[in-house]
């Protein structure tokens, strides 16, 4: 049993906190939003009125917050309040620079830290099947793994501080680009009179094979569980894809990488979320491609 504090009880943080309770950990939580506190309390999490109160007796603090500035602001409040040597695990998706700053602030306050962004979305958070991409010192990673094992199915050690965030944005840049590539192929196939299933049968067993095609197929039919079969509801929101592409492009710019396709994908998703329901699955980009003329 570990005393765990979860800060940020939103779409992801709440089910993670609930799974930590189910695994037998002593869980306290805090969120700035009163509605989130109420929902967490109803789900069996012991809620506290402030972050410092929630972490006062914690052995491990999990943060699940919107962006880097929220994490750094929260750390400034939480680090002095936690017992010396507390393990801080930030599971938010944030920029690598902020993640490294968070590690440095934690170390400066006498704590251990890990960056551990996730893939798997809300469904994975609820089912405890998340994948954690973890960065930090080896000893901190080892200390974090038993609790993360109750919240997900896999923790991948990516390297030192910030390496988890780096892996996450690189992976999601591949995903954003490949979803657009798969969607363009289906739309071109439509114009050529090619059946969706026929293109799927070829590409899914040939060199076009990728997750955007075989798991999250942007047309209904070939993969019955993909969001395209339910008007793109309940998947990975297009606005979150845009967020992750933005983080990747900032890092590419900062480090002088000519990520031409990543930038094109970021631009396309930026236009898309201006006109579409921002929370539909990112594979709805196929509708934008269908509507555009070449
Ligand atoms: P969310 O907006 O539902 O939840 C964030 C919560 O943090 C909110 O309830 C907000 O009130 C709270 N908060 C903000 N600042 C706070 C502070 N200082 N102290 C306490 N609470 C604070 O967001 P989410 O969907 O749960 O996403 C959280 C993180 O996980 C993001 O970084 C997101 O990119 C990442 N992520 C989300 C998904 C997904 O499918 N939702 C998938 C992978 C990664």
Coordinates of C-alpha atoms and ligand atoms in Angstrom, one line a residue:
X1 CA 0.0 0.0 0.0
X2 CA 1.4 3.4 -1.0
X3 CA 0.0 6.8 0.1
X4 CA -0.7 8.4 -3.3
X5 CA -2.0 11.9 -4.0
X6 CA -3.6 12.6 -7.4
X7 CA -3.6 16.3 -8.4
X8 CA -6.0 16.9 -11.4
X9 CA -9.1 14.7 -11.3
X10 CA -10.4 15.4 -14.8
X11 CA -11.1 12.9 -17.6
X12 CA -7.9 11.0 -17.1
X13 CA -6.9 11.8 -13.5
X14 CA -10.2 10.6 -11.9
X15 CA -10.2 7.1 -13.4
X16 CA -6.5 6.7 -12.6
X17 CA -7.2 7.7 -8.9
X18 CA -10.1 5.3 -8.8
X19 CA -7.9 2.4 -10.1
X20 CA -5.3 3.3 -7.5
X21 CA -8.0 3.0 -4.8
X22 CA -9.1 -0.3 -6.3
X23 CA -5.5 -1.6 -6.1
X24 CA -5.5 -1.0 -2.4
X25 CA -3.5 2.3 -2.2
X26 CA -4.4 5.1 0.2
X27 CA -5.5 7.8 -2.3
X28 CA -6.1 11.5 -1.6
X29 CA -6.9 13.9 -4.5
X30 CA -7.4 17.5 -5.3
X31 CA -8.7 19.5 -8.3
X32 CA -9.4 23.2 -8.7
X33 CA -12.9 22.4 -10.1
X34 CA -15.6 21.8 -7.5
X35 CA -17.4 19.4 -9.9
X36 CA -14.3 17.3 -10.2
X37 CA -13.9 17.1 -6.4
X38 CA -17.5 16.0 -6.1
X39 CA -17.2 13.3 -8.8
X40 CA -14.0 12.0 -7.2
X41 CA -15.5 11.9 -3.7
X42 CA -18.5 10.0 -5.1
X43 CA -16.1 7.5 -6.7
X44 CA -14.4 6.8 -3.4
X45 CA -11.3 9.1 -3.5
X46 CA -10.6 11.1 -0.3
X47 CA -10.6 14.6 -1.6
X48 CA -8.8 17.6 0.0
X49 CA -9.6 21.3 -0.4
X50 CA -6.1 22.2 -1.6
X51 CA -3.1 20.6 -3.3
X52 CA -0.7 21.1 -0.3
X53 CA -3.3 19.4 2.0
X54 CA -3.6 16.5 -0.5
X55 CA 0.2 15.8 -0.6
X56 CA 1.0 16.4 3.1
X57 CA 1.4 12.7 3.9
X58 CA 2.0 11.4 0.4
X59 CA 4.7 9.0 -0.6
X60 CA 3.9 9.5 -4.3
X61 CA 2.2 12.4 -6.1
X62 CA 0.7 11.9 -9.5
X63 CA -0.2 15.1 -11.5
X64 CA -2.6 14.9 -14.4
X65 CA -3.0 18.5 -15.6
X66 CA -3.6 20.2 -18.9
X67 CA -0.2 21.8 -19.8
X68 CA 3.3 22.6 -18.7
X69 CA 2.5 25.9 -17.0
X70 CA -0.2 24.1 -14.8
X71 CA 2.4 21.5 -13.8
X72 CA 5.0 24.0 -12.9
X73 CA 2.6 26.2 -11.0
X74 CA 1.3 23.2 -9.1
X75 CA 4.8 22.0 -8.3
X76 CA 5.7 25.3 -6.8
X77 CA 2.8 24.8 -4.4
X78 CA 3.1 21.1 -3.8
X79 CA 6.9 20.5 -3.5
X80 CA 7.3 22.5 -0.3
X81 CA 4.3 20.7 1.3
X82 CA 5.2 17.1 0.6
X83 CA 7.4 15.0 2.9
X84 CA 11.1 14.9 2.0
X85 CA 11.9 12.4 -0.7
X86 CA 8.4 12.1 -2.1
X87 CA 8.2 10.6 -5.6
X88 CA 6.6 13.1 -8.0
X89 CA 5.2 11.5 -11.2
X90 CA 3.8 13.8 -13.8
X91 CA 1.5 11.9 -16.2
X92 CA 0.3 15.1 -18.1
X93 CA 1.4 15.6 -21.7
X94 CA 3.6 18.7 -21.6
X95 CA 6.5 20.2 -23.4
X96 CA 9.9 18.6 -22.8
X97 CA 11.4 21.9 -21.6
X98 CA 8.7 22.2 -18.9
X99 CA 9.1 18.6 -18.0
X100 CA 12.9 19.0 -17.4
X101 CA 12.2 22.2 -15.4
X102 CA 9.7 20.2 -13.3
X103 CA 12.4 17.5 -12.6
X104 CA 14.9 20.2 -11.6
X105 CA 12.5 21.9 -9.2
X106 CA 11.6 18.6 -7.7
X107 CA 15.3 17.7 -7.2
X108 CA 15.9 21.2 -5.8
X109 CA 13.2 20.6 -3.2
X110 CA 14.7 17.2 -2.2
X111 CA 12.2 15.0 -4.0
X112 CA 12.5 12.3 -6.7
X113 CA 10.6 12.7 -10.0
X114 CA 9.5 10.9 -13.1
X115 CA 7.8 12.2 -16.3
X116 CA 5.3 9.5 -17.4
X117 CA 2.8 10.7 -20.1
X118 CA 0.4 8.1 -21.2
X119 CA -1.2 6.7 -24.3
X120 CA -4.5 4.9 -24.2
X121 CA -6.9 7.8 -23.6
X122 CA -9.9 7.9 -21.2
X123 CA -10.8 4.3 -22.1
X124 CA -7.3 3.1 -21.2
X125 CA -7.4 5.2 -18.0
X126 CA -10.8 3.6 -17.0
X127 CA -9.7 0.0 -17.9
X128 CA -6.2 0.4 -16.3
X129 CA -4.6 -0.4 -19.7
X130 CA -2.6 2.8 -20.2
X131 CA 0.9 2.7 -21.5
X132 CA 3.3 5.0 -19.5
X133 CA 6.3 6.5 -21.3
X134 CA 8.7 7.2 -18.4
X135 CA 11.7 9.4 -18.0
X136 CA 13.9 10.0 -15.0
X137 CA 16.6 8.6 -12.8
X138 CA 16.6 4.7 -12.7
X139 CA 15.9 4.6 -9.0
X140 CA 12.9 6.9 -9.4
X141 CA 11.6 4.8 -12.3
X142 CA 11.9 1.7 -10.3
X143 CA 10.0 3.3 -7.4
X144 CA 7.2 4.5 -9.6
X145 CA 6.6 1.2 -11.4
X146 CA 4.5 -0.7 -8.8
X147 CA 1.9 2.0 -8.6
X148 CA 1.9 2.6 -12.3
X149 CA 1.4 -1.1 -12.9
X150 CA -2.1 -0.8 -11.2
X151 CA -3.1 2.0 -13.5
X152 CA -1.8 0.7 -16.8
X153 CA -0.6 -2.4 -18.7
X154 CA 2.9 -1.3 -19.5
X155 CA 5.6 1.2 -18.5
X156 CA 8.3 1.8 -21.1
X157 CA 11.6 3.3 -19.7
X158 CA 12.6 5.9 -22.2
X159 CA 15.7 7.4 -20.6
X160 CA 16.5 10.4 -18.3
X161 CA 14.4 13.4 -17.3
X162 CA 12.1 14.5 -20.1
X163 CA 12.6 11.3 -22.2
X164 CA 9.0 10.1 -21.6
X165 CA 7.6 13.4 -22.9
X166 CA 10.0 13.3 -25.9
X167 CA 8.8 9.7 -26.8
X168 CA 5.2 10.7 -26.5
X169 CA 5.4 13.7 -28.8
X170 CA 7.5 11.9 -31.4
X171 CA 5.1 9.0 -31.4
X172 CA 2.1 11.3 -31.7
X173 CA 3.7 13.2 -34.6
X174 CA 4.0 9.8 -36.4
X175 CA 0.3 9.2 -35.6
X176 CA -0.9 12.6 -36.8
X177 CA 0.9 12.3 -40.1
X178 CA 0.0 8.7 -40.7
X179 CA -3.7 9.3 -40.0
X180 CA -3.7 12.0 -42.7
X181 CA -1.8 9.7 -45.1
X182 CA -4.3 6.9 -44.5
X183 CA -7.3 9.3 -44.9
X184 CA -5.9 10.7 -48.2
X185 CA -5.4 7.2 -49.5
X186 CA -9.1 6.3 -48.8
X187 CA -10.4 9.5 -50.4
X188 CA -8.2 9.0 -53.5
X189 CA -9.4 5.4 -53.6
X190 CA -13.1 6.6 -53.4
X191 CA -12.5 8.9 -56.4
X192 CA -10.9 6.0 -58.3
X193 CA -13.9 3.8 -57.6
X194 CA -12.0 1.5 -55.1
X195 CA -14.0 -0.2 -52.4
X196 CA -13.0 0.7 -48.8
X197 CA -12.7 -3.0 -47.9
X198 CA -10.5 -3.8 -50.9
X199 CA -8.1 -1.0 -50.0
X200 CA -8.0 -2.1 -46.4
X201 CA -7.4 -5.8 -47.3
X202 CA -4.4 -4.8 -49.4
X203 CA -2.9 -2.0 -47.3
X204 CA -3.4 -3.8 -44.0
X205 CA -1.3 -6.7 -45.1
X206 CA 1.1 -4.7 -47.3
X207 CA 3.5 -1.9 -46.8
X208 CA 0.8 0.7 -46.0
X209 CA 0.1 -1.1 -42.7
X210 CA 0.0 1.1 -39.6
X211 CA -2.1 1.7 -36.5
X212 CA -4.1 4.5 -38.1
X213 CA -5.3 2.0 -40.6
X214 CA -5.6 -1.3 -38.8
X215 CA -6.9 -0.1 -35.4
X216 CA -8.3 3.4 -36.0
X217 CA -9.4 3.0 -39.6
X218 CA -11.0 6.4 -40.7
X219 CA -13.8 4.8 -42.7
X220 CA -16.6 2.6 -41.3
X221 CA -16.6 -1.1 -42.0
X222 CA -13.2 -2.7 -42.1
X223 CA -12.4 -2.2 -38.4
X224 CA -15.8 -2.4 -36.6
X225 CA -14.4 -0.9 -33.3
X226 CA -12.8 2.2 -34.9
X227 CA -14.5 5.6 -34.1
X228 CA -15.5 6.0 -37.8
X229 CA -18.3 3.5 -37.1
X230 CA -19.9 5.8 -34.5
X231 CA -19.6 9.2 -36.1
X232 CA -16.1 9.6 -34.6
X233 CA -17.4 9.8 -31.0
X234 CA -15.4 8.6 -28.0
X235 CA -11.9 8.4 -29.4
X236 CA -8.8 10.6 -29.2
X237 CA -10.1 14.1 -29.6
X238 CA -8.8 16.1 -32.6
X239 CA -8.0 19.0 -30.2
X240 CA -5.7 16.7 -28.2
X241 CA -4.0 15.6 -31.4
X242 CA -3.5 19.3 -32.3
X243 CA -2.1 19.9 -28.8
X244 CA 0.5 17.1 -29.2
X245 CA 1.5 18.2 -32.7
X246 CA 2.0 21.7 -31.4
X247 CA 4.3 20.3 -28.7
X248 CA 6.2 18.3 -31.3
X249 CA 6.5 21.3 -33.6
X250 CA 7.8 23.6 -30.8
X251 CA 10.4 21.0 -30.0
X252 CA 11.3 20.6 -33.7
X253 CA 11.7 24.4 -34.0
X254 CA 13.8 24.6 -30.9
X255 CA 16.1 21.8 -32.0
X256 CA 16.3 22.8 -35.7
X257 CA 14.5 19.7 -37.1
X258 CA 12.8 20.2 -40.5
X259 CA 9.7 18.2 -39.6
X260 CA 7.9 19.2 -42.8
X261 CA 5.1 16.6 -42.6
X262 CA 4.7 17.1 -38.9
X263 CA 4.1 20.8 -39.6
X264 CA 1.7 20.1 -42.4
X265 CA -0.3 17.8 -40.1
X266 CA -0.3 20.5 -37.3
X267 CA -1.6 23.1 -39.8
X268 CA -4.3 20.7 -41.1
X269 CA -5.5 19.9 -37.6
X270 CA -5.4 23.5 -36.6
X271 CA -7.8 24.3 -39.5
X272 CA -9.9 21.3 -38.7
X273 CA -10.6 22.1 -35.1
X274 CA -11.7 25.6 -36.0
X275 CA -14.6 24.2 -38.0
X276 CA -15.4 20.8 -36.5
X277 CA -16.6 19.6 -33.1
X278 CA -13.2 19.6 -31.4
X279 CA -13.9 16.5 -29.4
X280 CA -14.6 14.1 -32.3
X281 CA -11.9 11.5 -32.9
X282 CA -8.9 12.8 -34.8
X283 CA -9.7 10.3 -37.7
X284 CA -12.6 12.6 -38.6
X285 CA -9.9 14.6 -40.5
X286 CA -10.9 12.3 -43.4
X287 CA -14.1 14.5 -43.8
X288 CA -11.9 17.6 -44.1
X289 CA -9.8 15.8 -46.8
X290 CA -13.0 14.7 -48.6
X291 CA -14.3 18.2 -48.6
X292 CA -11.1 19.8 -49.9
X293 CA -10.4 20.1 -53.5
X294 CA -6.9 19.4 -54.9
Ligands
LIG1 P1 -9.1 17.5 -18.1 O1 -9.2 19.0 -18.5 O2 -10.3 16.7 -18.1 O3 -8.5 17.5 -16.6 C1 -7.5 18.3 -16.1 C2 -7.9 18.7 -14.7 O4 -6.9 19.5 -14.0 C3 -9.2 19.6 -14.6 O5 -10.2 19.0 -13.9 C4 -8.6 20.9 -14.0 O6 -9.6 21.5 -13.1 C5 -7.5 20.4 -13.2 N1 -6.5 21.4 -12.8 C6 -5.9 22.3 -13.5 N2 -4.9 23.0 -12.8 C7 -4.9 22.4 -11.6 C8 -4.2 22.6 -10.4 N3 -3.3 23.6 -10.3 N4 -4.5 21.9 -9.3 C9 -5.4 20.9 -9.3 N5 -6.2 20.7 -10.5 C10 -5.9 21.4 -11.5 O7 -7.9 16.9 -19.0 P2 -7.6 15.3 -19.2 O8 -8.3 14.9 -20.5 O9 -7.8 14.6 -17.9 O10 -6.0 15.4 -19.6 C11 -5.0 15.6 -18.6 C12 -3.7 15.4 -19.3 O11 -3.6 14.1 -19.9 C13 -3.4 16.4 -20.4 O12 -2.1 16.8 -20.4 C14 -3.7 15.6 -21.7 O13 -3.0 16.1 -22.8 C15 -3.2 14.2 -21.3 N6 -3.9 13.1 -22.0 C16 -5.2 13.1 -22.2 C17 -5.8 12.1 -22.9 C18 -7.3 12.0 -23.1 O14 -7.7 11.2 -24.0 N7 -8.1 12.8 -22.4 C19 -5.0 11.1 -23.5 C20 -3.6 11.1 -23.3 C21 -3.1 12.2 -22.5

